[in-house]
Coordinates of C-alpha atoms in Angstrom, one line a residue:
Chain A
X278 CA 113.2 128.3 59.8
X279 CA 112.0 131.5 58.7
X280 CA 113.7 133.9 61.2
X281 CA 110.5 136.6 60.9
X282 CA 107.9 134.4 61.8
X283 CA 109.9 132.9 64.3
X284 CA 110.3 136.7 65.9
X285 CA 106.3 137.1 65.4
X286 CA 105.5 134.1 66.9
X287 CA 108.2 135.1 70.3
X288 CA 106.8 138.2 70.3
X289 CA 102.7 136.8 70.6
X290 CA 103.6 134.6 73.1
X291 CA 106.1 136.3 75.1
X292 CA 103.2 138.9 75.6
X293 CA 100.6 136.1 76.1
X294 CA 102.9 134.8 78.9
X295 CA 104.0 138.3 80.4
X296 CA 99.9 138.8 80.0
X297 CA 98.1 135.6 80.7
X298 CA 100.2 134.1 83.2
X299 CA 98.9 136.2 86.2
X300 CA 95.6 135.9 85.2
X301 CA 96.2 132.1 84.4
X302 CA 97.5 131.4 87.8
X303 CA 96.1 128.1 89.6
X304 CA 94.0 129.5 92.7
X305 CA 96.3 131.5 95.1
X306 CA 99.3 129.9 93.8
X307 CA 102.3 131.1 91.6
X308 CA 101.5 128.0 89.7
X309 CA 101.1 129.4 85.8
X310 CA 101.5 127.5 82.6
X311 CA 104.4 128.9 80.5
X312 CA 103.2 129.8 76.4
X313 CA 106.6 130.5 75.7
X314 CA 108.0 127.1 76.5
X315 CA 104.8 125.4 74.4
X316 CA 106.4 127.5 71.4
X317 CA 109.7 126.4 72.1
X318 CA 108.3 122.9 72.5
X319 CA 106.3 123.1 69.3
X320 CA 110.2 124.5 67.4
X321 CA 112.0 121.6 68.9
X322 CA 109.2 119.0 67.4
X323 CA 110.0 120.3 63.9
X324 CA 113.3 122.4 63.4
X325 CA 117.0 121.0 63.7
X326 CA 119.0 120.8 66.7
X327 CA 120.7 124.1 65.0
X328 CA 117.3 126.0 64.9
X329 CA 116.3 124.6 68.3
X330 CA 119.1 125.4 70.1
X331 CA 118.7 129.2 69.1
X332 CA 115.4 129.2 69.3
X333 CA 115.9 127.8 72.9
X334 CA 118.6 130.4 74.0
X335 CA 116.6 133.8 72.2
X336 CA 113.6 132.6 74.3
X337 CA 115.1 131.8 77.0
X338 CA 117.3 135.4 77.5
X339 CA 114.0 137.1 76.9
X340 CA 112.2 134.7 80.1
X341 CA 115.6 136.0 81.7
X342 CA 115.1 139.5 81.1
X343 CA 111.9 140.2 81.8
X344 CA 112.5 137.7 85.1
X345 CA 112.8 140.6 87.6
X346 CA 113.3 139.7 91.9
X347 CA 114.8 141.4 94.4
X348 CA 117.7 140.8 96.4
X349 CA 117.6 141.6 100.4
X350 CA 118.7 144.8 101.2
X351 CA 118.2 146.0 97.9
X352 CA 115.3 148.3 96.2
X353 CA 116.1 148.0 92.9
X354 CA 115.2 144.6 90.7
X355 CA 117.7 142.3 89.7
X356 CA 118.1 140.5 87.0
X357 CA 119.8 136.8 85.9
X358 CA 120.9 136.4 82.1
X359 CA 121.3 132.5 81.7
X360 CA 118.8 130.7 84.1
X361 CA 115.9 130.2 81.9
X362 CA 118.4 130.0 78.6
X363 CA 120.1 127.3 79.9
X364 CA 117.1 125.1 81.4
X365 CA 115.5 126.1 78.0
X366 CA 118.7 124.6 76.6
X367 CA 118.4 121.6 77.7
X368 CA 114.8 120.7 77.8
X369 CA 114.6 121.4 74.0
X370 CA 117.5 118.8 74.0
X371 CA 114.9 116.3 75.7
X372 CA 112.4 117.1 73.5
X373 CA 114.8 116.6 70.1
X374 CA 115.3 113.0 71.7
X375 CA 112.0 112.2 72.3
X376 CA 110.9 113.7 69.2
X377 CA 111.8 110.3 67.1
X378 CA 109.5 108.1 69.4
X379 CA 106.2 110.6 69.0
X380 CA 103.2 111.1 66.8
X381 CA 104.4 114.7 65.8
X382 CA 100.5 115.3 64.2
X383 CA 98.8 114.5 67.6
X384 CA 98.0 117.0 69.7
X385 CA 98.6 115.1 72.9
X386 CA 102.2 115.0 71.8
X387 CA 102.5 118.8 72.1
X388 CA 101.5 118.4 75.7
X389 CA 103.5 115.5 76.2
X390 CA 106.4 116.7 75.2
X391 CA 105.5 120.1 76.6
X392 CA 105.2 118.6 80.4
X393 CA 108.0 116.4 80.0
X394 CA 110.3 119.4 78.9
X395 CA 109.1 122.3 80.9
X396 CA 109.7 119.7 84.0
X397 CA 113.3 119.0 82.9
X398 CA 113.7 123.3 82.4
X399 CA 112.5 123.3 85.8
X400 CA 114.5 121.5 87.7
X401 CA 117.4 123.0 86.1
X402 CA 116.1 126.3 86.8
X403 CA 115.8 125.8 90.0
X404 CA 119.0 124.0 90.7
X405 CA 120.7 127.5 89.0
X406 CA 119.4 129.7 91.5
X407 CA 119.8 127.4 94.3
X408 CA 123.0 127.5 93.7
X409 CA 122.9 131.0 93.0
X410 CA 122.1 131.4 96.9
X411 CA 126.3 131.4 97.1
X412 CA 126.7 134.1 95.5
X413 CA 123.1 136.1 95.7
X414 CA 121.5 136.6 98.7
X415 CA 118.3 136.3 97.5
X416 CA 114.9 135.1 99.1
X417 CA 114.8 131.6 98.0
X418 CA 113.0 128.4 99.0
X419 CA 114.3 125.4 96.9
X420 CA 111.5 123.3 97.8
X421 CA 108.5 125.7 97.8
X422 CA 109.8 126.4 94.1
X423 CA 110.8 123.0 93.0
X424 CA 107.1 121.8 93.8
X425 CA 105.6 125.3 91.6
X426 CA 107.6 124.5 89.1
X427 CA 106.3 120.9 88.8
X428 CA 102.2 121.7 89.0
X429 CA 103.5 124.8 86.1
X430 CA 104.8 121.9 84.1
X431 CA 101.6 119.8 84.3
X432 CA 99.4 123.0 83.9
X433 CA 102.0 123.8 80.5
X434 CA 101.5 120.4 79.1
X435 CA 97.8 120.5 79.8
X436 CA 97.5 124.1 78.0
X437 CA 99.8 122.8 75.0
X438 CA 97.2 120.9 73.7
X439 CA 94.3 123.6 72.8
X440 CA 97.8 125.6 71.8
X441 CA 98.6 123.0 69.4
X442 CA 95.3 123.4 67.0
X443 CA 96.8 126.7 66.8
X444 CA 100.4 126.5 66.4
X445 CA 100.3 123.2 64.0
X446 CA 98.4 125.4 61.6
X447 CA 101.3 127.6 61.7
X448 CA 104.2 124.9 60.8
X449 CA 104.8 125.9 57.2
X450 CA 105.0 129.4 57.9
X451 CA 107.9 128.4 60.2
X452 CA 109.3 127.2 57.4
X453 CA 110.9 124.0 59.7
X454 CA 111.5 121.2 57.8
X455 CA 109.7 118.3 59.7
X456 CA 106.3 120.8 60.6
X457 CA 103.2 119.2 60.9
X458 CA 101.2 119.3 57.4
X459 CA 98.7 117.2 57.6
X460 CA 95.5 116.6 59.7
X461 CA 95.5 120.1 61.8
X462 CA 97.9 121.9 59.7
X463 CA 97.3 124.2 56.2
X464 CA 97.1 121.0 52.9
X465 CA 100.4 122.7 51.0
X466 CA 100.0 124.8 47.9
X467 CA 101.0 122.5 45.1
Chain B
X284 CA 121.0 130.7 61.7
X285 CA 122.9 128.3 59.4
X286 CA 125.7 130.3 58.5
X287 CA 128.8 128.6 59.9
X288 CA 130.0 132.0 61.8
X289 CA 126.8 131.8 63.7
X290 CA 127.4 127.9 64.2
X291 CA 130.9 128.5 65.6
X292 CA 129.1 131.3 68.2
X293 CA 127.0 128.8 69.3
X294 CA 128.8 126.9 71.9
X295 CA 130.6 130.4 73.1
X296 CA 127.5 132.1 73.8
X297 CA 125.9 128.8 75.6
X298 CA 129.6 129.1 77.5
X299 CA 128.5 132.9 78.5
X300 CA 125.2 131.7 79.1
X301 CA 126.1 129.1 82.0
X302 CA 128.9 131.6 82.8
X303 CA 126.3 134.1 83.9
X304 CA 123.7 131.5 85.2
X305 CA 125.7 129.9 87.6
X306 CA 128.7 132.4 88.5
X307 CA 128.6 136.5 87.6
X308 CA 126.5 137.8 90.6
X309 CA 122.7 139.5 90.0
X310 CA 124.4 142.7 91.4
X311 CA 127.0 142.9 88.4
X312 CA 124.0 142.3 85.7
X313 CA 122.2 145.2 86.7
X314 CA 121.9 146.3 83.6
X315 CA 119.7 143.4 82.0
X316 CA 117.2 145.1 83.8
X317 CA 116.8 147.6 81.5
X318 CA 116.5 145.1 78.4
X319 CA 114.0 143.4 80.4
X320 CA 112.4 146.7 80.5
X321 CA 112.6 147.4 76.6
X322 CA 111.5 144.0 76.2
X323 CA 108.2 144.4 78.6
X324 CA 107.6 147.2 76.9
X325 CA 107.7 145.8 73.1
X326 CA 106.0 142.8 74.3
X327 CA 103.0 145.6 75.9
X328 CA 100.8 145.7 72.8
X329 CA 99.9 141.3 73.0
X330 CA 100.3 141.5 77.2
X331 CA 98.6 144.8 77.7
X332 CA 95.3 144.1 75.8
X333 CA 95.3 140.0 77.1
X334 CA 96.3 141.5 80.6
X335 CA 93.0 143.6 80.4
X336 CA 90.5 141.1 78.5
X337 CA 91.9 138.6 81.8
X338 CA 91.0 141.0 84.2
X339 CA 87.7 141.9 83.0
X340 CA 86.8 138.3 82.2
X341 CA 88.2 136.7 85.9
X342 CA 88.2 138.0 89.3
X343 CA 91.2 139.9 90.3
X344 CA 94.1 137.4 91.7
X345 CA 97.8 137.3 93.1
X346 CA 100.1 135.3 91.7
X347 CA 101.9 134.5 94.9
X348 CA 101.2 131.5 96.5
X349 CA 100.3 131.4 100.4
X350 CA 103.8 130.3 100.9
X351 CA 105.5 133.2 98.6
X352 CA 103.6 135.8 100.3
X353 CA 104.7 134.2 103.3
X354 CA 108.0 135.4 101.8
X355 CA 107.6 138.2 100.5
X356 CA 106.3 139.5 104.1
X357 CA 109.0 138.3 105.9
X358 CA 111.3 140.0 103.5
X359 CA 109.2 143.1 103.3
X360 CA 109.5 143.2 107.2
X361 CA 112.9 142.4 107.3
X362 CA 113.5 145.5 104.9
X363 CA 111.3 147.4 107.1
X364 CA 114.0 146.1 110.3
X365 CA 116.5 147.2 108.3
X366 CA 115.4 150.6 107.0
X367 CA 114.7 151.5 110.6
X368 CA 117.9 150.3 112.1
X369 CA 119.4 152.4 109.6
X370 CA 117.9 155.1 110.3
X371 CA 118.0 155.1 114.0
X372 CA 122.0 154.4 113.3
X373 CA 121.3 157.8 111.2
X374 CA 120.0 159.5 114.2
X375 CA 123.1 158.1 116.5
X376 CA 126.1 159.1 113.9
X377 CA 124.0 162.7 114.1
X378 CA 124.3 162.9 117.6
X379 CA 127.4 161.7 117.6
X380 CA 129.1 164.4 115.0
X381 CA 127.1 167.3 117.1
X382 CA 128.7 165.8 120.4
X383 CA 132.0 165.9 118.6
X384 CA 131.4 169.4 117.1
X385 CA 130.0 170.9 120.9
X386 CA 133.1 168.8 122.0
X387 CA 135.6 170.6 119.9
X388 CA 134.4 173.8 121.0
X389 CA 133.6 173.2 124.4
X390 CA 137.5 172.4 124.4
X391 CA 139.0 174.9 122.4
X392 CA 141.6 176.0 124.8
X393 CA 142.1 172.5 126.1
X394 CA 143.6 169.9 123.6
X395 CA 141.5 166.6 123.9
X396 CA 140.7 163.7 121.8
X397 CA 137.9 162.6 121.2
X398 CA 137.3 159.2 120.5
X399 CA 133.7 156.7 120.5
X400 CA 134.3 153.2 121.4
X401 CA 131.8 150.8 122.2
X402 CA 130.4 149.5 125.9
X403 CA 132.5 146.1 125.4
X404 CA 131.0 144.7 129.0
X405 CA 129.8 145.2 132.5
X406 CA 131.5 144.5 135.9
X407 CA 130.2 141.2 137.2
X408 CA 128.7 143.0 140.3
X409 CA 126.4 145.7 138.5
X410 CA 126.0 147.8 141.4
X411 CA 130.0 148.9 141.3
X412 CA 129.2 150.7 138.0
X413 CA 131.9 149.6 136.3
X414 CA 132.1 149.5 132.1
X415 CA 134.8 147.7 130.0
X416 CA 135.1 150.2 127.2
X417 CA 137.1 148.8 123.9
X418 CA 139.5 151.5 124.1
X419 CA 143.0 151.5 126.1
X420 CA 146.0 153.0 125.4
X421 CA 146.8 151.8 122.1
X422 CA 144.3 154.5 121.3
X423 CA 145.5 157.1 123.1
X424 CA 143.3 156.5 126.4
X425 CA 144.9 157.4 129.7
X426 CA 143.4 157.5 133.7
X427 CA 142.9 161.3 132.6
X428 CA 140.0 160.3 130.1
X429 CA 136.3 160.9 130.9
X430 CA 133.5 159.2 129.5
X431 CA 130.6 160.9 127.9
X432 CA 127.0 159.6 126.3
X433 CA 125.0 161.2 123.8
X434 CA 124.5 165.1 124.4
X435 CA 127.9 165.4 126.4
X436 CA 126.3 163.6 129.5
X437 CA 128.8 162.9 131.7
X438 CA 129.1 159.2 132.4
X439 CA 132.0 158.6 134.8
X440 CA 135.8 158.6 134.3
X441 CA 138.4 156.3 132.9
X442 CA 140.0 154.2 136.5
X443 CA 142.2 151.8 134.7
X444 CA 143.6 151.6 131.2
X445 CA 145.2 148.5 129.3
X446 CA 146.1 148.1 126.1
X447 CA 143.4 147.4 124.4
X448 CA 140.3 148.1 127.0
X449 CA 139.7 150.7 129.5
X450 CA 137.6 150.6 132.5
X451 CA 134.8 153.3 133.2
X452 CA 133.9 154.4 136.6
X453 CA 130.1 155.6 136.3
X454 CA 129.5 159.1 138.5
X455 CA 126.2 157.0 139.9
X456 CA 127.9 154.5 140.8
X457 CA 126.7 153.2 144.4
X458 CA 129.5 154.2 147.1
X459 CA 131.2 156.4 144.6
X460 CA 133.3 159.7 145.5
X461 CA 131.0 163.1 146.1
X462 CA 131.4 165.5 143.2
X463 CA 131.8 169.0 143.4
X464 CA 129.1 170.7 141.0
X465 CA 127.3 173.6 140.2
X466 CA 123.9 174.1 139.6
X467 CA 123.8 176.4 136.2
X468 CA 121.6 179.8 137.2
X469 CA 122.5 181.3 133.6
X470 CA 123.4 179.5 130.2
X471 CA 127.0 180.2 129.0
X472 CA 128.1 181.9 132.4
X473 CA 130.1 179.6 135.2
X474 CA 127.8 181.1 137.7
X475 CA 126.0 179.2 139.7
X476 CA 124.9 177.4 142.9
X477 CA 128.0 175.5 144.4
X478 CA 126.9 171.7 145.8
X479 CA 127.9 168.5 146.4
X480 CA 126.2 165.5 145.1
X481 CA 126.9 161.7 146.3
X482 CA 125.6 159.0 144.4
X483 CA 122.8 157.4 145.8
X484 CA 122.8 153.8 144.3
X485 CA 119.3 155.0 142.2
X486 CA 120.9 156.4 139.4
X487 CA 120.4 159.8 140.6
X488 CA 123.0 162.1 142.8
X489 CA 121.9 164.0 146.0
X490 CA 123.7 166.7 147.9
X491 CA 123.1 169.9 149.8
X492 CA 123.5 173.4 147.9
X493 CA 125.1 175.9 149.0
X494 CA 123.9 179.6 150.6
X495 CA 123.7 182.3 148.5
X496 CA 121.9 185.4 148.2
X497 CA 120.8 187.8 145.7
X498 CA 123.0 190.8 146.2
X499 CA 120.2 193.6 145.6
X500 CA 117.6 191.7 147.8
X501 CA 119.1 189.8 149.8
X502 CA 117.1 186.9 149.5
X503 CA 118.3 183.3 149.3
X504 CA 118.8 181.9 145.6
X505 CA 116.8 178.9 145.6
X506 CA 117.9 175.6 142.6
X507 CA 114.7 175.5 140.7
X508 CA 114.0 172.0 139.0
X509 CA 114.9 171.5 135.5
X510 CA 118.4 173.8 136.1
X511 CA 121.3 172.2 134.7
X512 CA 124.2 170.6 136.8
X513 CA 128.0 170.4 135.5
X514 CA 130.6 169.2 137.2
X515 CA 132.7 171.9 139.1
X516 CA 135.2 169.3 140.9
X517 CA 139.3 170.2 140.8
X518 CA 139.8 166.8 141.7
X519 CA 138.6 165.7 138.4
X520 CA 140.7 166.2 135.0
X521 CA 140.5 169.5 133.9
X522 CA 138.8 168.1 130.5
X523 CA 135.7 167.3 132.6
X524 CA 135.1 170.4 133.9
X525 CA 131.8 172.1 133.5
X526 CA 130.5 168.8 131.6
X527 CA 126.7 168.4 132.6
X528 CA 126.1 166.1 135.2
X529 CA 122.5 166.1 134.5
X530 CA 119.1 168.3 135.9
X531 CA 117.6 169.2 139.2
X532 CA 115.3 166.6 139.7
X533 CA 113.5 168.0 142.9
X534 CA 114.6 170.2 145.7
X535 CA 114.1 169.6 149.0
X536 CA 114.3 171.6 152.7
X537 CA 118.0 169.9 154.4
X538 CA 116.7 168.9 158.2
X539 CA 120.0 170.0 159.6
X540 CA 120.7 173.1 157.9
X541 CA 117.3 175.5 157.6
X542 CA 119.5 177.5 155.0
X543 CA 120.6 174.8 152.5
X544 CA 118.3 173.0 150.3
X545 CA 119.3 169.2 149.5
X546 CA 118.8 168.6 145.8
X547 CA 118.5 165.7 143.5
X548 CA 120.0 165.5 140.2
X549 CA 119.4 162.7 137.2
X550 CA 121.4 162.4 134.3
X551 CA 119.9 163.2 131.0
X552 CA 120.7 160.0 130.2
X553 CA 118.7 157.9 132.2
X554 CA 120.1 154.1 132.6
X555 CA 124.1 155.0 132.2
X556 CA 124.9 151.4 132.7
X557 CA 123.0 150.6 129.1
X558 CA 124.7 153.0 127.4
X559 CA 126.5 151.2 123.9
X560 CA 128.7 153.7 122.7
X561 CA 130.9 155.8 124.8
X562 CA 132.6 158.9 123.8
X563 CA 136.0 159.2 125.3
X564 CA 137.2 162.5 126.1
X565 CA 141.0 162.2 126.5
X566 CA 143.2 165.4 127.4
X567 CA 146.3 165.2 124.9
X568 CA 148.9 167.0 127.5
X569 CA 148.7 165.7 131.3
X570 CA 146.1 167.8 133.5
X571 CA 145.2 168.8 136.6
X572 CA 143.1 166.4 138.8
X573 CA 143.7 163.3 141.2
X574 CA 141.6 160.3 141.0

């Protein structure tokens, strides 16, 4: 996988999700779907478990990052390294499973496998911080955020698919070994 | 990412990763903040333009759901609670080191200790007036202690001592002993208006004033409301002395004697059995005064 698209391609969606996902956002509700995770999605479909598993953890530190909160009786923002990394972690895993079973050149598959993921990364975030509430004492309500997270992950699969006509294209620039390159992606230069 | 250096990192910084999830507190990784902040601000020139085009193209929207800003009042209120408390607890440790300043001076040629403890409970009839103050004589409290409130209000004195607690006899308390006081013509100068005051069960202290009469004129000297009362009793330690009862509350004509005025006084602080924290004022060698 060619390490400079890779950091284009972060960098595009990390600012159409730090962008798009307010904007985005189902009614009055926190529920948003997630572009970074759709490009994670789209790497795990294609790279090795190697490529994945970075790719999961460099995308997942910058969700952590840039995931400010506050904790009670403070005025500054806090941050968490390792929540979103680690769900990423092993949602990409999922999707490296699943991968075998799937028509990599549909687009459905992107959404699929998109939903089915970002679900997974869910949960596990949200088990993190609720068990973070030990040692954080942080404004938390497991249910309330278990239930976001779900309608995000249906929203995410659901906005994986226009995603895909775009990002399928982009598969041999990626440089991944099993990218898409027929149908919706680029014929190769022979 | 294939080199095998960066394959043997791998599994230590997925180690790190779930170390930090799950374990090192948000509090200790204050300083991630700040990447986030380089990050939000290299990812600015794709959200910044997208973030604008959104805005101009839908109507303007908050991400929190009904039930996060639900949340997010609570806790904003719950800050606001706290930031208040704080600084009401501000405006108490205030008062408290200008009662202690006041109370060093006022008792410069009279070694005392000063100590706060808090109101611990009340006597089970609240008419005797009685406060368990968490203070006794492991602390250096003796039967020779008084008992202020904020602004050197003079509460009552210390009746009983144990070891860890000390009781509190309050000077309004109903059927309590008269006090000997004197009603402050001039600031700064012990001059004054001799009277004694009895509690009368209201919270307030009455008693007739003495006769006195302006030298020059010879007319009577009359307690105006508003004047300030301290305590002028020999019976009481001799670390109590002058301590401010409280103000004139109204003046009165005495129906037996034409030439004494009855007065009422209040302490400044007006429910002394509420009071929280107490300020004991304990004489460090024995004094004069009998309970």
């Amino acid at each position: 996988m060619k390490a400079v698209t890779f950091a284009l391609l972060a960098w595009v969606f990390l600012g159409l999700e730090l962008g798009l996902k307010a904007a985005l956002g189902f009614g009055q509700t926190s529920v948003a779907p997630s572009f970074v995770f759709v490009l994670l999605t789209f790497i795990a479909m294609a790279a090795t478990p190697k490529q994945t598993a970075w790719s999961a953890i460099i995308l997942g530190v910058l969700m952590d990052v840039t995931n400010q909160f506050y904790l009670k009786g403070r005025l500054q923002p806090a941050v968490v390294i390792g929540p979103n990394a680690v769900s990423y972690l092993v949602a990409s895993q999922l999707v490296l499973t699943l991968r075998g079973v799937m028509i990599r050149r549909n687009p459905f598959t992107l959404g699929f496998l998109a939903f089915v993921g970002s679900l997974v990364a869910s949960v596990v975030f949200v088990g993190i911080f609720s068990l973070r509430t030990l040692v954080d004492d942080r404004v938390w309500q497991t249910s309330h955020e278990l239930w976001t997270g779900v309608k995000s992950s249906l929203y995410t699969g659901v906005a994986a698919v226009p995603l895909s006509l775009v990002l399928m294209p982009l598969g041999p620039l990626l440089g991944m070994p099993g990218a898409q390159t027929r149908r919706f992606a680029r014929p190769p230069q022979s | 990412m294939q080199t095998p250096l960066i394959q043997r990192v791998l599994p230590v910084i997925i180690g790190v990763l779930v170390v930090f999830a799950l374990v090192v507190p948000a509090r200790v990784q204050g300083w991630a903040a700040s990447i986030g902040n380089a990050v939000t601000v290299l990812s600015a020139p794709v959200s910044g333009p997208v973030l604008r085009l959104a805005n101009m193209l839908g109507p303007n929207r908050s991400r929190a759901s009904d039930d996060g800003m639900r949340v997010l009042e609570e806790e904003n209120e719950r800050i606001k609670h706290e930031f208040l408390a704080l600084q009401q607890e501000n405006d108490r440790l205030r008062q408290v080191i200008r009662d202690l300043q006041s109370g060093l001076a006022l008792a410069d040629n009279l070694p005392v200790r000063l100590l706060e403890a808090p109101v611990v409970g009340t006597g089970s009839d609240p008419d005797t007036g009685m406060l368990t103050i968490k203070a006794g004589s492991a602390q250096g409290v003796n039967t020779d202690a008084v008992g202020l409130a904020p602004g050197l209000q003079l509460m009552g004195r210390v009746v009983a001592v144990s070891e860890r607690t000390c009781t509190l006899r309050l000077i309004t308390s109903k059927g309590g002993e008269a006090l000997t006081a004197m009603v402050m013509l001039r600031d700064n100068v012990p001059d004054g208006l001799t009277c004694t005051l009895t509690p009368v069960g209201d919270g307030s202290l009455k008693g007739p004033v003495s006769d006195r009469r302006d030298p020059n004129t010879n007319s009577p000297i009359e307690p105006q409301p508003g004047q300030t009362v301290r305590l002028d009793d020999p019976r009481w330690p001799r670390a109590s002395r002058m301590l401010k009862l409280g103000v004139v509350e109204s003046v009165e004509p005495n129906p037996n004697q034409p030439l004494r005025r009855i007065i009422t006084v209040r302490p400044t602080v007006l429910d002394l059995e509420r009071v929280s924290d107490v300020m004991l004022c304990t004489p460090t060698e024995p004094s004069g005064g009998k309970p």
